[in-house]
Short mmCIF file of C-alpha atoms and ligand atoms in Angstrom, two decimals:
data_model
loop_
_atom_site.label_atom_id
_atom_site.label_comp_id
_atom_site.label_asym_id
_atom_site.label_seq_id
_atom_site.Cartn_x
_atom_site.Cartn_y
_atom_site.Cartn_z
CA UNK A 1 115.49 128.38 111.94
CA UNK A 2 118.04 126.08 111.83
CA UNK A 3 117.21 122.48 113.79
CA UNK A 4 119.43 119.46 114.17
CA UNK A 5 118.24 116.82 111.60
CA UNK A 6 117.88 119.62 109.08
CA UNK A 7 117.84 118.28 105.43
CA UNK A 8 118.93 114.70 107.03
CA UNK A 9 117.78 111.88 105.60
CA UNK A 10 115.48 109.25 107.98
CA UNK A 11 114.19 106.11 106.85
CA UNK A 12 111.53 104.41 108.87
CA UNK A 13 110.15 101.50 109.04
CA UNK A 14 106.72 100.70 110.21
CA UNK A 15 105.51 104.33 110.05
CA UNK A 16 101.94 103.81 109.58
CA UNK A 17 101.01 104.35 113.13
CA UNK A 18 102.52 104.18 117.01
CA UNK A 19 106.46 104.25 117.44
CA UNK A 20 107.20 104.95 113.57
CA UNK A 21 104.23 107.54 113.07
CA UNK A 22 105.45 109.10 116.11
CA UNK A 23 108.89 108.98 115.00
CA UNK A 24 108.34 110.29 111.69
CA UNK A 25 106.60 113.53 112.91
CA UNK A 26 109.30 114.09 115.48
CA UNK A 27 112.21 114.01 113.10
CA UNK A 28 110.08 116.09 110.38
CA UNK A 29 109.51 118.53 113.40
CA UNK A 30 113.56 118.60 113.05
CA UNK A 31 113.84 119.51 109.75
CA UNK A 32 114.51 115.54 108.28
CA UNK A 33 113.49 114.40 104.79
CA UNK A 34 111.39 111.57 105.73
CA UNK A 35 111.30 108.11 103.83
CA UNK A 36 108.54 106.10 105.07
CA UNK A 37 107.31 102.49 104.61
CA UNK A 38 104.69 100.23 105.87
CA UNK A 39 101.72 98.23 104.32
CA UNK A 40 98.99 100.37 104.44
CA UNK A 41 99.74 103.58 102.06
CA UNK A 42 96.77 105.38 103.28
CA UNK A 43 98.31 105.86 106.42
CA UNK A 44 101.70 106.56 105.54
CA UNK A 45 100.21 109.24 103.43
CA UNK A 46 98.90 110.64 106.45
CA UNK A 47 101.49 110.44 108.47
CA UNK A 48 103.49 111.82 105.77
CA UNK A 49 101.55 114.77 105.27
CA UNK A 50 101.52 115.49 109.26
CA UNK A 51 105.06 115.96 108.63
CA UNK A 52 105.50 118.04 106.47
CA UNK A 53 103.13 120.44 108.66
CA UNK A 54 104.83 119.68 111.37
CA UNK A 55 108.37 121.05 109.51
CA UNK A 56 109.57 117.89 107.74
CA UNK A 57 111.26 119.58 104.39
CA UNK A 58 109.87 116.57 102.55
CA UNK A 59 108.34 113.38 103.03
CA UNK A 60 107.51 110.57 100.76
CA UNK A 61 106.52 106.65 101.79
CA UNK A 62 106.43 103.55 99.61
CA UNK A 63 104.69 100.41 100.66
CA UNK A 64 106.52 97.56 102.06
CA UNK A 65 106.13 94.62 103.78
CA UNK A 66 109.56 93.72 106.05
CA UNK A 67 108.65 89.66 105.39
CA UNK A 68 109.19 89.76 101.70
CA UNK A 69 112.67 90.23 100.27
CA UNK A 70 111.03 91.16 97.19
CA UNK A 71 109.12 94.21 98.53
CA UNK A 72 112.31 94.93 100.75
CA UNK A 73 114.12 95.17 97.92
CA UNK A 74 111.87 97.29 95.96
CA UNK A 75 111.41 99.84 98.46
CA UNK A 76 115.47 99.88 99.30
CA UNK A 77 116.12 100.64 95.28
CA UNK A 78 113.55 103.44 95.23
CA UNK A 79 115.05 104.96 98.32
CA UNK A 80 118.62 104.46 96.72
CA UNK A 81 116.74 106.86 93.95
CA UNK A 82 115.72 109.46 96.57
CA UNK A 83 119.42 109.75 97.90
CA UNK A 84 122.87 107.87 97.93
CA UNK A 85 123.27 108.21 101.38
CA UNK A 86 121.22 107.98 104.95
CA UNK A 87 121.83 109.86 108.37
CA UNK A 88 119.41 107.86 110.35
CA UNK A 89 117.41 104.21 109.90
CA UNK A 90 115.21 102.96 111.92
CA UNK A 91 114.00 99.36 111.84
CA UNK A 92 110.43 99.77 113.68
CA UNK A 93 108.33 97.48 111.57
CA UNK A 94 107.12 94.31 113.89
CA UNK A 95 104.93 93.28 117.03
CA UNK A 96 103.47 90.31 118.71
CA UNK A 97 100.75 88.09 117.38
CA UNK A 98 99.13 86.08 120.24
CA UNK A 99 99.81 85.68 123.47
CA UNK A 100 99.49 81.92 123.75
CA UNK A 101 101.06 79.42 125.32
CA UNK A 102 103.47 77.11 123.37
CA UNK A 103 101.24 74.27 124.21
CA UNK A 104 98.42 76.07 122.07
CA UNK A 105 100.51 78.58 119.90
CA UNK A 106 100.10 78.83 116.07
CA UNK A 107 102.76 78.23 113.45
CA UNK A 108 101.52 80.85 111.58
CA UNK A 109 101.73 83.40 114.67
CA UNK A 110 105.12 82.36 114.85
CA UNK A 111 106.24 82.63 111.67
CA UNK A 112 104.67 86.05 111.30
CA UNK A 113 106.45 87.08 114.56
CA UNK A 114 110.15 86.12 113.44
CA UNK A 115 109.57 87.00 109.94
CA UNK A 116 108.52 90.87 111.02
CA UNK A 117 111.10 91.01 113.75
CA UNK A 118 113.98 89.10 113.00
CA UNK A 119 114.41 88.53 109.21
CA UNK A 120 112.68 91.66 108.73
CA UNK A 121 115.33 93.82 110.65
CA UNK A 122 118.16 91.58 108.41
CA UNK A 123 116.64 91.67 105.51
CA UNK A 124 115.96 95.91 105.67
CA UNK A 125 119.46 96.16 107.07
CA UNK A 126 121.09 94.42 103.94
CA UNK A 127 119.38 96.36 101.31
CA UNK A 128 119.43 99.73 102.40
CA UNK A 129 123.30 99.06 104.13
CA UNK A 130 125.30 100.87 101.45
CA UNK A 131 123.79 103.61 102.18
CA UNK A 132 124.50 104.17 106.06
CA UNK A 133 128.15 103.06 105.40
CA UNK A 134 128.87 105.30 102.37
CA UNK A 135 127.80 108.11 105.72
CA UNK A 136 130.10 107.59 108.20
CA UNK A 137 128.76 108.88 111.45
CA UNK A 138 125.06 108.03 110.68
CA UNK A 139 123.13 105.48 112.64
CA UNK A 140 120.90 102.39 112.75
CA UNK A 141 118.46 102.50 115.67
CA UNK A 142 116.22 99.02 115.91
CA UNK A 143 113.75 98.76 118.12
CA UNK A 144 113.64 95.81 120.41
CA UNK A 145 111.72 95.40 123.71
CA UNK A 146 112.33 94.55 126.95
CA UNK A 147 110.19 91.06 125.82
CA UNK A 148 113.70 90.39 124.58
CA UNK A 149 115.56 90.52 127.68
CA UNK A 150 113.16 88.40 130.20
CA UNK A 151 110.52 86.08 129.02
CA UNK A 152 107.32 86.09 130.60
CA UNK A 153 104.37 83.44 129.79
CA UNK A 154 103.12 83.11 126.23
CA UNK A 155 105.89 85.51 124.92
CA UNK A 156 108.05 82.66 123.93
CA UNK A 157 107.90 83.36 120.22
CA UNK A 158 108.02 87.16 120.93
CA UNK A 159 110.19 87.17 123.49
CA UNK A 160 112.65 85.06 121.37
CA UNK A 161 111.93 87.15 118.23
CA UNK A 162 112.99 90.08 119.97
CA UNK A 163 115.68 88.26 121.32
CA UNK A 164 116.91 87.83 118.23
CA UNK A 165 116.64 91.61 117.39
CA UNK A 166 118.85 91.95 120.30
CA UNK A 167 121.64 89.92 118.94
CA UNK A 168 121.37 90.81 115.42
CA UNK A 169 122.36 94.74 116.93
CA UNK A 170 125.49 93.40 118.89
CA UNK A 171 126.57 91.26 115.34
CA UNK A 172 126.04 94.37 113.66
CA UNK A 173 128.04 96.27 116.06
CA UNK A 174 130.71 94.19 115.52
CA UNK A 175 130.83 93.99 111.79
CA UNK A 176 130.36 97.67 111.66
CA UNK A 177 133.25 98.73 113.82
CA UNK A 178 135.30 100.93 111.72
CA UNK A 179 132.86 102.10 109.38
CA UNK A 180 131.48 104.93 111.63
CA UNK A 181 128.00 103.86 111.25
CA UNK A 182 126.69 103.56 115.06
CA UNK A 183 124.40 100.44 115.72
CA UNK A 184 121.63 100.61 118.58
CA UNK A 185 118.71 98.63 119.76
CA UNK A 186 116.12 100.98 121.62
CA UNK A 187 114.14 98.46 123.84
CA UNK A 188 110.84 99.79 125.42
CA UNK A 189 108.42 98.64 127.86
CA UNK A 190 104.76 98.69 127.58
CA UNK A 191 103.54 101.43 125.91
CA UNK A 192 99.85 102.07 123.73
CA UNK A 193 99.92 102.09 120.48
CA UNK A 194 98.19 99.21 118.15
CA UNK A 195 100.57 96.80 119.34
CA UNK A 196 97.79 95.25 121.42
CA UNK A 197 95.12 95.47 119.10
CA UNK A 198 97.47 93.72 116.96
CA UNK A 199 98.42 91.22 119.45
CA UNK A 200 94.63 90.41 120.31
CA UNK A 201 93.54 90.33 116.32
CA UNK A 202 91.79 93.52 116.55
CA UNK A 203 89.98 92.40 120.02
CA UNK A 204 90.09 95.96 121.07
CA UNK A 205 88.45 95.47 124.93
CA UNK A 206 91.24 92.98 125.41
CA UNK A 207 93.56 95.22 124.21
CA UNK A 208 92.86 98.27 126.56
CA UNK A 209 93.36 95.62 129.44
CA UNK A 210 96.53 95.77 129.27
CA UNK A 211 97.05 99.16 130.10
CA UNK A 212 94.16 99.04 132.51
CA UNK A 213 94.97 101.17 135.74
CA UNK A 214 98.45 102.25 134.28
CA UNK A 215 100.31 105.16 132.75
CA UNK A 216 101.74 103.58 129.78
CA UNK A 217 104.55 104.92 127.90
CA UNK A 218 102.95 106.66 125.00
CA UNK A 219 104.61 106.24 120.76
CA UNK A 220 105.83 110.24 121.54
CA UNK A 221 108.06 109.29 124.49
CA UNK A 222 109.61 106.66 122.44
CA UNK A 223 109.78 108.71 119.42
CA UNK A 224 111.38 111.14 121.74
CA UNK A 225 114.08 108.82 122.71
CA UNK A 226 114.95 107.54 118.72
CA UNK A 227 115.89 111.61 118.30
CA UNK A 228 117.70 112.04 121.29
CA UNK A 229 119.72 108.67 120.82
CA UNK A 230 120.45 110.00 116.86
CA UNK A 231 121.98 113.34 118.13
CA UNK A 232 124.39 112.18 119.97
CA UNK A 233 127.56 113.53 118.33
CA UNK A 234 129.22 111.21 115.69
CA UNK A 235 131.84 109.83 118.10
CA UNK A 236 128.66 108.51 120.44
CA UNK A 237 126.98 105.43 120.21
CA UNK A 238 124.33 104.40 122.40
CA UNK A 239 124.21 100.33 122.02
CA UNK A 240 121.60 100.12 124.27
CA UNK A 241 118.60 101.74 125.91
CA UNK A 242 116.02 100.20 127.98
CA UNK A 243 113.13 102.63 128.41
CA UNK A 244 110.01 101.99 130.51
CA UNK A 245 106.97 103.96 132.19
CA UNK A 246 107.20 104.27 135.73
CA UNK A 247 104.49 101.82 136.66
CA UNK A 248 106.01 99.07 134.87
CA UNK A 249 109.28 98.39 137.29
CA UNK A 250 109.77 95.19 135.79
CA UNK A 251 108.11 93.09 132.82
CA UNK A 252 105.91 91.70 135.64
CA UNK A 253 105.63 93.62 138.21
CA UNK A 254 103.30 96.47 136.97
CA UNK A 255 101.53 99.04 139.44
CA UNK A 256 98.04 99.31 138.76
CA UNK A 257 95.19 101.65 140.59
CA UNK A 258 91.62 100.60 140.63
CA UNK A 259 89.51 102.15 138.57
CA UNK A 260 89.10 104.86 137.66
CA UNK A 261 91.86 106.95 139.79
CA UNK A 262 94.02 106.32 136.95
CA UNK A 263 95.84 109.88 137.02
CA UNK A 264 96.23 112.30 134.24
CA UNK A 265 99.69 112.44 132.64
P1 NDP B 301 101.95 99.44 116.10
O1 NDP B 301 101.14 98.22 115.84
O2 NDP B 301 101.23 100.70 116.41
O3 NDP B 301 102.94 99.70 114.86
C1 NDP B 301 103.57 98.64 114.19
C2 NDP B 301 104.08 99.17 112.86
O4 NDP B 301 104.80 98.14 112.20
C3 NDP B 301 102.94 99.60 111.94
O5 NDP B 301 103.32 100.77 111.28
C4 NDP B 301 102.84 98.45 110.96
O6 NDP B 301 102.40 98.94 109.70
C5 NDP B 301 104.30 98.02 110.88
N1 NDP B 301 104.45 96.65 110.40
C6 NDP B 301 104.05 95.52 111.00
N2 NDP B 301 104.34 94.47 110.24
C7 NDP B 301 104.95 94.96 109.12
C8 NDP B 301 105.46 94.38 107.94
N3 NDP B 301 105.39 93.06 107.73
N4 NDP B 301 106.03 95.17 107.01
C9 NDP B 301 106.07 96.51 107.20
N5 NDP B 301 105.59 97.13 108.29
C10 NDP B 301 105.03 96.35 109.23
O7 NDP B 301 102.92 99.06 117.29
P2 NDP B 301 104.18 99.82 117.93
O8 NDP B 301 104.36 101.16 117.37
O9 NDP B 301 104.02 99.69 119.38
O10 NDP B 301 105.35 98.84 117.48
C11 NDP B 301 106.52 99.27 116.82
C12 NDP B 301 107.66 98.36 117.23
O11 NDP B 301 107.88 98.50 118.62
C13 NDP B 301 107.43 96.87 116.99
O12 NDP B 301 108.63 96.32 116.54
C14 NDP B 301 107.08 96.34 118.38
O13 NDP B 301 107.39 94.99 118.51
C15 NDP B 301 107.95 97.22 119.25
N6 NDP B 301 107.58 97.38 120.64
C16 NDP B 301 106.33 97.79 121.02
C17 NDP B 301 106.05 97.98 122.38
C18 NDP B 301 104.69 98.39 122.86
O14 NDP B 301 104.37 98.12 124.05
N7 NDP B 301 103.88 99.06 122.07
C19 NDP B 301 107.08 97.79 123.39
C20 NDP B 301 108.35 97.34 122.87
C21 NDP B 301 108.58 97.18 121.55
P3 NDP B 301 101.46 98.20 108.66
O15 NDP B 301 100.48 97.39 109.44
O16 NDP B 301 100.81 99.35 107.92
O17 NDP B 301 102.37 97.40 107.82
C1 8X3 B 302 106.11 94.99 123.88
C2 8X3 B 302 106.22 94.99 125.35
O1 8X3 B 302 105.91 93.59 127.44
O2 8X3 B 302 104.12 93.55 125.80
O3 8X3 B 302 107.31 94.61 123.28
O4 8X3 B 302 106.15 92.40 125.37
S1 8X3 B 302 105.58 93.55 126.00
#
């Protein structure tokens, strides 16, 4: 059976778990070849493997780490040796570290934060380039958040990081125009993955807080959203989607039932 991503080649970043495992599976459940990279191999090779199962027609993952332009450019001249061309990249790798005030914050939070998010998404974007414009009518979906549209207290570094995701997308637009590679930033709200565990250094009580009394967006509804955006037809180009669960009507104003009527999805 014939589906739509069929022998298409996805690259994605930050495929070990949540938005990018997600992602992965639902593309390999549409018949793409899957290039996958993250730092921890043993879960890319699970999620690879998933794939395949799922339908993927192949799948293979290399490690990488976004904040290094030497593993970035590693991992962009192996997938240059897997194929001269890409239908779909996604720049997924990032997340929060701390939630902090700036009175209290930690350069090294901060660093981590813009070097995942920002000069991660730049520094992908430059190495593996050649290979969405030598394919006109592919596309580069980064994911953002909607951290980067309205700050809320001890998201400054986040907030800003993303932000900067935000801008880098509309720059890219700009400089892409007339190559027929389509350039869009995919901006959720909150949704559970490991992006809180993350966030909290692995303090995992703290983490299910968040999403305490609330139907969170889960990775497959955002995964969902990456396809639909990249099968749009060639002419399409969705700059920007802001995608949120139905509790959440704004970053803070979040509906939240005592425990423990939270309702089954
Ligand atoms: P997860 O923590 O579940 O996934 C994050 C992914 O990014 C992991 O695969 C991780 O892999 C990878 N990653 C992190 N740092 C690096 C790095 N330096 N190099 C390579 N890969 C890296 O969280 P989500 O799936 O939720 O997050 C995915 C993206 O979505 C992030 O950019 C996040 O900011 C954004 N987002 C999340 C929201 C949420 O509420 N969950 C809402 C809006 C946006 P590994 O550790 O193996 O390297
Ligand atoms: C993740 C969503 O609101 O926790 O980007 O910043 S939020």
């Amino acid at each position: 059976m014939s589906t739509p991503f069929q022998n298409k080649w996805v690259l994605i970043t930050g495929a070990s778990s949540g938005f990018g495992a997600a992602a992965a599976l639902a593309f390999g459940r549409a018949g793409a070849r899957l290039i996958l990279g993250a730092r921890r191999a043993d879960r890319l090779k699970e999620v690879a493997a998933r794939a395949i199962e799922a339908g993927a027609p192949s799948a293979v993952f290399h490690t990488l780490d976004v904040t290094s332009t030497p593993s970035v450019e590693t991992f962009a001249a192996w997938a240059r040796g897997l194929t001269p061309r890409l239908d779909v990249l996604i720049n997924n790798a990032g997340g929060a570290l701390g939630l902090d005030p700036v009175a209290t914050a930690r350069d090294e939070d901060w660093e981590g934060m813009f070097q995942s998010n920002v000069l991660g998404v730049l520094r992908m974007t430059r190495a593996t380039l050649p290979l969405l414009t030598a394919n006109p009518g592919s596309i580069l979906i980064n994911i953002g958040s909607i951290a980067g549209r309205v700050a809320y207290e001890g998201g400054a570094a986040y907030c800003a990081a993303k932000a900067g995701e935000l801008q880098i997308t509309r720059a890219l637009r700009l400089e892409l125009n007339g190559t027929g590679v389509r350039v869009c930033t995919l901006d959720p709200g909150m949704a559970e993955t490991e992006f809180s565990v993350v966030r909290f250094k692995g303090d995992e009580a703290r983490a299910r807080k968040v999403y305490e009394g609330v139907v969170p967006l889960t990775a497959d509804d955002v995964a969902e959203a990456m396809l639909w955006m990249a099968s749009r037809p060639a002419h399409v180009n969705i700059d920007e989607m802001v995608i949120k669960c139905t509790d959440q009507a704004a970053i803070h104003k979040v509906h939240r039932r005592p425990a423990p009527s939270t309702p089954a999805r």
